[in-house]
């Protein structure tokens, strides 16, 4: 398997524009996570899906952020409108099973909002 | 809620010296605990995990960690540091809420290895 695939790897956009980040989890995995990493706040869980259903979105910063998982092999994280403070590295991760299951991370998308 | 605390955001060791990265957890139930490593411009990679089978857990690249319930700790060690160990290390705890394994990460410890 190619692992968790995220696209794009880098995104530079202007403030106010819509940004869509994409993630393809590892085939067969039933949990998917979106994390955001910044120097100031570290690694934050934004949202967590299990069997394509959002379980916990308490980490989503505000209504400008939305995430979907229309099927087991694809998820998107959308920011609309984007702001400079959204600049960060966004990671997608997937896992199979419960509790002790390892989460596999993608390479991340580095988002810069200017 | 489950959480982990990593003491020391930056640790510097000499090549060949002992590596000790500290992690304490807070959990109302027996936890599953993990250590991940992040190399520059990459995603996180699992080093090792504790699942209650054994308190001393061995991972990749010569790392190991010991679960100590009495101290609520899960410190990461390596007997002899190598330059290639320079990276950021994250401790994490799993919450099986919703049928999965939601991971909550610590703030990370940047390991620097000097000649």
Short mmCIF file of C-alpha atoms in Angstrom, two decimals:
data_model
loop_
_atom_site.label_atom_id
_atom_site.label_comp_id
_atom_site.label_asym_id
_atom_site.label_seq_id
_atom_site.Cartn_x
_atom_site.Cartn_y
_atom_site.Cartn_z
CA UNK A 1 0.00 0.00 0.00
CA UNK A 2 1.21 3.51 -0.76
CA UNK A 3 0.31 4.76 2.69
CA UNK A 4 -1.86 7.74 3.49
CA UNK A 5 -1.84 10.11 0.54
CA UNK A 6 -2.43 13.81 0.96
CA UNK A 7 -2.73 16.47 -1.69
CA UNK A 8 -1.53 19.00 -2.36
CA UNK A 9 1.81 18.88 -0.52
CA UNK A 10 2.07 22.64 -0.56
CA UNK A 11 -0.62 25.27 -0.97
CA UNK A 12 -0.22 29.01 -1.06
CA UNK A 13 -3.42 31.02 -1.21
CA UNK A 14 -4.64 34.52 -0.63
CA UNK A 15 -6.67 35.48 2.37
CA UNK A 16 -10.38 35.02 1.74
CA UNK A 17 -9.97 32.20 -0.76
CA UNK A 18 -11.38 28.72 -0.31
CA UNK A 19 -8.87 25.96 0.34
CA UNK A 20 -9.54 22.23 0.04
CA UNK A 21 -7.14 19.64 1.37
CA UNK A 22 -7.52 16.04 0.33
CA UNK A 23 -6.72 12.72 1.92
CA UNK A 24 -6.80 9.11 0.78
CA UNK A 25 -6.49 6.78 3.77
CA UNK A 26 -4.93 3.33 3.69
CA UNK A 27 -7.32 0.83 2.20
CA UNK A 28 -9.23 -1.09 4.88
CA UNK A 29 -8.67 1.43 7.62
CA UNK A 30 -11.83 2.48 9.44
CA UNK A 31 -10.67 5.60 11.31
CA UNK A 32 -9.47 8.86 9.82
CA UNK A 33 -8.05 11.88 11.58
CA UNK A 34 -7.23 15.44 10.57
CA UNK A 35 -4.52 17.17 12.60
CA UNK A 36 -3.06 20.66 12.40
CA UNK A 37 0.51 21.40 13.43
CA UNK A 38 1.89 24.84 14.25
CA UNK A 39 4.86 26.05 16.24
CA UNK A 40 2.61 27.83 18.71
CA UNK A 41 -0.01 25.15 19.34
CA UNK A 42 1.75 21.93 18.45
CA UNK A 43 -0.27 19.02 17.06
CA UNK A 44 -4.02 19.52 17.38
CA UNK A 45 -6.73 17.03 16.48
CA UNK A 46 -9.31 18.81 14.34
CA UNK A 47 -11.76 16.03 13.58
CA UNK A 48 -11.99 12.26 13.78
CA UNK A 49 -14.11 9.91 11.64
CA UNK A 50 -14.92 6.30 12.37
CA UNK A 51 -16.52 4.25 9.58
CA UNK A 52 -16.99 7.51 7.63
CA UNK A 53 -19.01 9.10 10.43
CA UNK A 54 -17.66 12.17 12.25
CA UNK A 55 -17.21 11.17 15.87
CA UNK A 56 -15.49 14.17 17.37
CA UNK A 57 -15.19 17.57 15.71
CA UNK A 58 -14.57 19.54 18.88
CA UNK A 59 -11.16 20.54 17.60
CA UNK A 60 -12.45 22.30 14.50
CA UNK A 61 -11.52 25.94 15.12
CA UNK A 62 -14.65 27.61 13.82
CA UNK A 63 -17.34 27.49 11.19
CA UNK A 64 -14.86 28.35 8.47
CA UNK A 65 -13.56 24.79 8.75
CA UNK A 66 -15.50 21.80 7.50
CA UNK A 67 -14.57 18.18 6.83
CA UNK A 68 -16.28 15.42 4.91
CA UNK A 69 -15.74 11.75 4.36
CA UNK A 70 -18.10 10.70 1.56
CA UNK A 71 -16.67 7.20 1.41
CA UNK A 72 -14.05 5.01 3.03
CA UNK A 73 -11.33 6.04 0.61
CA UNK A 74 -11.54 9.82 0.57
CA UNK A 75 -11.80 12.78 2.90
CA UNK A 76 -11.57 16.53 2.49
CA UNK A 77 -10.86 19.40 4.84
CA UNK A 78 -12.14 22.74 3.60
CA UNK A 79 -11.39 26.22 4.86
CA UNK A 80 -13.66 28.98 3.60
CA UNK A 81 -12.70 31.77 3.79
CA UNK A 82 -9.05 31.24 4.64
CA UNK A 83 -7.12 33.58 6.95
CA UNK A 84 -3.38 34.03 7.57
CA UNK A 85 -3.72 32.39 11.00
CA UNK A 86 -4.76 29.18 9.25
CA UNK A 87 -1.21 28.80 7.96
CA UNK A 88 0.04 25.46 9.28
CA UNK A 89 0.87 21.91 8.28
CA UNK A 90 -2.25 19.78 8.07
CA UNK A 91 -1.88 16.04 8.55
CA UNK A 92 -4.27 13.27 7.72
CA UNK A 93 -3.88 9.92 9.49
CA UNK A 94 -5.75 6.64 9.34
CA UNK A 95 -5.93 3.50 11.45
CA UNK A 96 -7.74 0.20 11.74
CA UNK A 97 -9.30 -1.13 14.89
CA UNK A 98 -9.64 0.24 18.37
CA UNK A 99 -7.58 1.39 21.28
CA UNK A 100 -4.11 0.14 20.54
CA UNK A 101 -4.21 0.54 16.79
CA UNK A 102 -1.36 2.45 15.19
CA UNK A 103 -2.20 5.62 13.29
CA UNK A 104 -0.43 6.04 9.97
CA UNK A 105 0.25 9.60 8.93
CA UNK A 106 0.46 11.21 5.53
CA UNK A 107 3.25 13.57 4.56
CA UNK A 108 1.13 16.58 5.33
CA UNK A 109 -0.02 19.65 3.43
CA UNK A 110 1.84 22.86 4.18
CA UNK A 111 -0.69 25.67 3.88
CA UNK A 112 0.37 29.28 3.63
CA UNK A 113 -2.30 31.97 3.57
CA UNK A 114 -0.99 35.39 2.55
CA UNK B 1 -10.33 13.11 29.51
CA UNK B 2 -7.06 11.39 28.78
CA UNK B 3 -3.93 13.45 28.27
CA UNK B 4 -0.15 13.26 28.21
CA UNK B 5 2.46 15.74 29.38
CA UNK B 6 5.94 15.84 27.93
CA UNK B 7 8.54 17.47 30.15
CA UNK B 8 11.15 19.42 28.24
CA UNK B 9 10.39 20.84 24.82
CA UNK B 10 14.07 20.57 23.86
CA UNK B 11 16.62 17.94 24.87
CA UNK B 12 20.24 17.95 23.78
CA UNK B 13 22.58 14.98 24.13
CA UNK B 14 26.00 14.03 22.88
CA UNK B 15 26.37 11.27 20.34
CA UNK B 16 26.71 7.98 22.22
CA UNK B 17 25.03 9.30 25.36
CA UNK B 18 21.80 8.07 26.90
CA UNK B 19 18.58 9.51 25.53
CA UNK B 20 15.74 10.05 28.02
CA UNK B 21 12.52 11.73 26.93
CA UNK B 22 9.85 12.09 29.56
CA UNK B 23 6.11 11.49 29.28
CA UNK B 24 3.46 11.38 31.98
CA UNK B 25 -0.12 10.42 31.34
CA UNK B 26 -3.48 11.10 32.86
CA UNK B 27 -6.17 8.52 32.30
CA UNK B 28 -9.21 7.24 34.14
CA UNK B 29 -8.87 3.81 32.53
CA UNK B 30 -5.87 1.63 31.66
CA UNK B 31 -4.33 3.55 28.80
CA UNK B 32 -2.82 2.66 25.50
CA UNK B 33 0.32 4.77 25.09
CA UNK B 34 2.44 5.53 22.07
CA UNK B 35 5.65 7.23 21.07
CA UNK B 36 5.89 8.74 17.59
CA UNK B 37 8.84 10.36 15.85
CA UNK B 38 8.73 13.15 13.28
CA UNK B 39 11.67 13.87 11.03
CA UNK B 40 11.84 17.27 9.30
CA UNK B 41 9.17 17.82 6.67
CA UNK B 42 7.64 14.42 7.25
CA UNK B 43 4.62 12.93 8.94
CA UNK B 44 4.71 11.09 12.24
CA UNK B 45 5.95 7.52 12.44
CA UNK B 46 5.28 5.03 15.22
CA UNK B 47 8.28 4.15 17.39
CA UNK B 48 6.53 1.88 19.88
CA UNK B 49 3.32 1.36 21.80
CA UNK B 50 2.15 0.04 25.16
CA UNK B 51 -0.91 -2.20 25.14
CA UNK B 52 -0.66 -3.77 28.62
CA UNK B 53 1.04 -6.94 27.39
CA UNK B 54 4.42 -6.01 28.89
CA UNK B 55 5.56 -2.97 30.82
CA UNK B 56 8.88 -2.70 28.97
CA UNK B 57 8.25 -2.07 25.32
CA UNK B 58 10.88 -2.23 22.62
CA UNK B 59 10.52 -0.25 19.44
CA UNK B 60 12.36 0.57 16.28
CA UNK B 61 15.83 2.13 16.03
CA UNK B 62 16.88 0.86 19.47
CA UNK B 63 14.30 2.83 21.44
CA UNK B 64 12.36 1.43 24.35
CA UNK B 65 9.90 2.71 26.93
CA UNK B 66 8.75 1.50 30.30
CA UNK B 67 5.19 1.83 31.55
CA UNK B 68 5.13 2.67 35.27
CA UNK B 69 1.63 2.80 36.65
CA UNK B 70 2.75 4.03 40.07
CA UNK B 71 4.41 7.04 38.46
CA UNK B 72 1.90 7.42 35.60
CA UNK B 73 4.90 7.59 33.32
CA UNK B 74 5.96 6.22 29.95
CA UNK B 75 9.46 7.59 29.40
CA UNK B 76 11.35 6.89 26.18
CA UNK B 77 14.99 5.82 26.33
CA UNK B 78 17.83 4.80 24.06
CA UNK B 79 21.18 3.70 25.48
CA UNK B 80 23.34 5.40 22.89
CA UNK B 81 22.26 8.37 20.78
CA UNK B 82 23.07 8.57 17.11
CA UNK B 83 23.08 11.65 14.93
CA UNK B 84 20.19 10.19 12.96
CA UNK B 85 18.01 10.26 16.10
CA UNK B 86 17.71 14.04 15.86
CA UNK B 87 13.99 14.63 15.39
CA UNK B 88 10.86 15.60 17.27
CA UNK B 89 9.29 12.98 19.50
CA UNK B 90 5.65 12.85 20.54
CA UNK B 91 4.01 10.87 23.30
CA UNK B 92 0.33 10.02 22.76
CA UNK B 93 -2.56 8.35 24.56
CA UNK B 94 -5.45 6.56 22.93
CA UNK B 95 -9.09 7.06 23.73
CA UNK B 96 -11.24 4.33 22.19
CA UNK B 97 -14.25 6.66 22.03
CA UNK B 98 -16.68 6.04 19.25
CA UNK B 99 -15.27 2.62 18.51
CA UNK B 100 -11.93 3.77 17.21
CA UNK B 101 -8.71 5.07 18.65
CA UNK B 102 -8.60 8.81 19.00
CA UNK B 103 -5.01 9.81 19.75
CA UNK B 104 -4.18 12.79 21.93
CA UNK B 105 -0.59 13.96 21.54
CA UNK B 106 1.76 15.73 23.88
CA UNK B 107 3.46 18.94 22.90
CA UNK B 108 6.54 17.17 21.60
CA UNK B 109 10.23 17.10 22.52
CA UNK B 110 12.84 18.21 20.03
CA UNK B 111 15.92 15.99 20.36
CA UNK B 112 19.25 17.43 19.31
CA UNK B 113 22.29 15.16 19.04
CA UNK B 114 25.70 16.80 19.14
CA UNK B 115 29.10 15.45 18.21
#
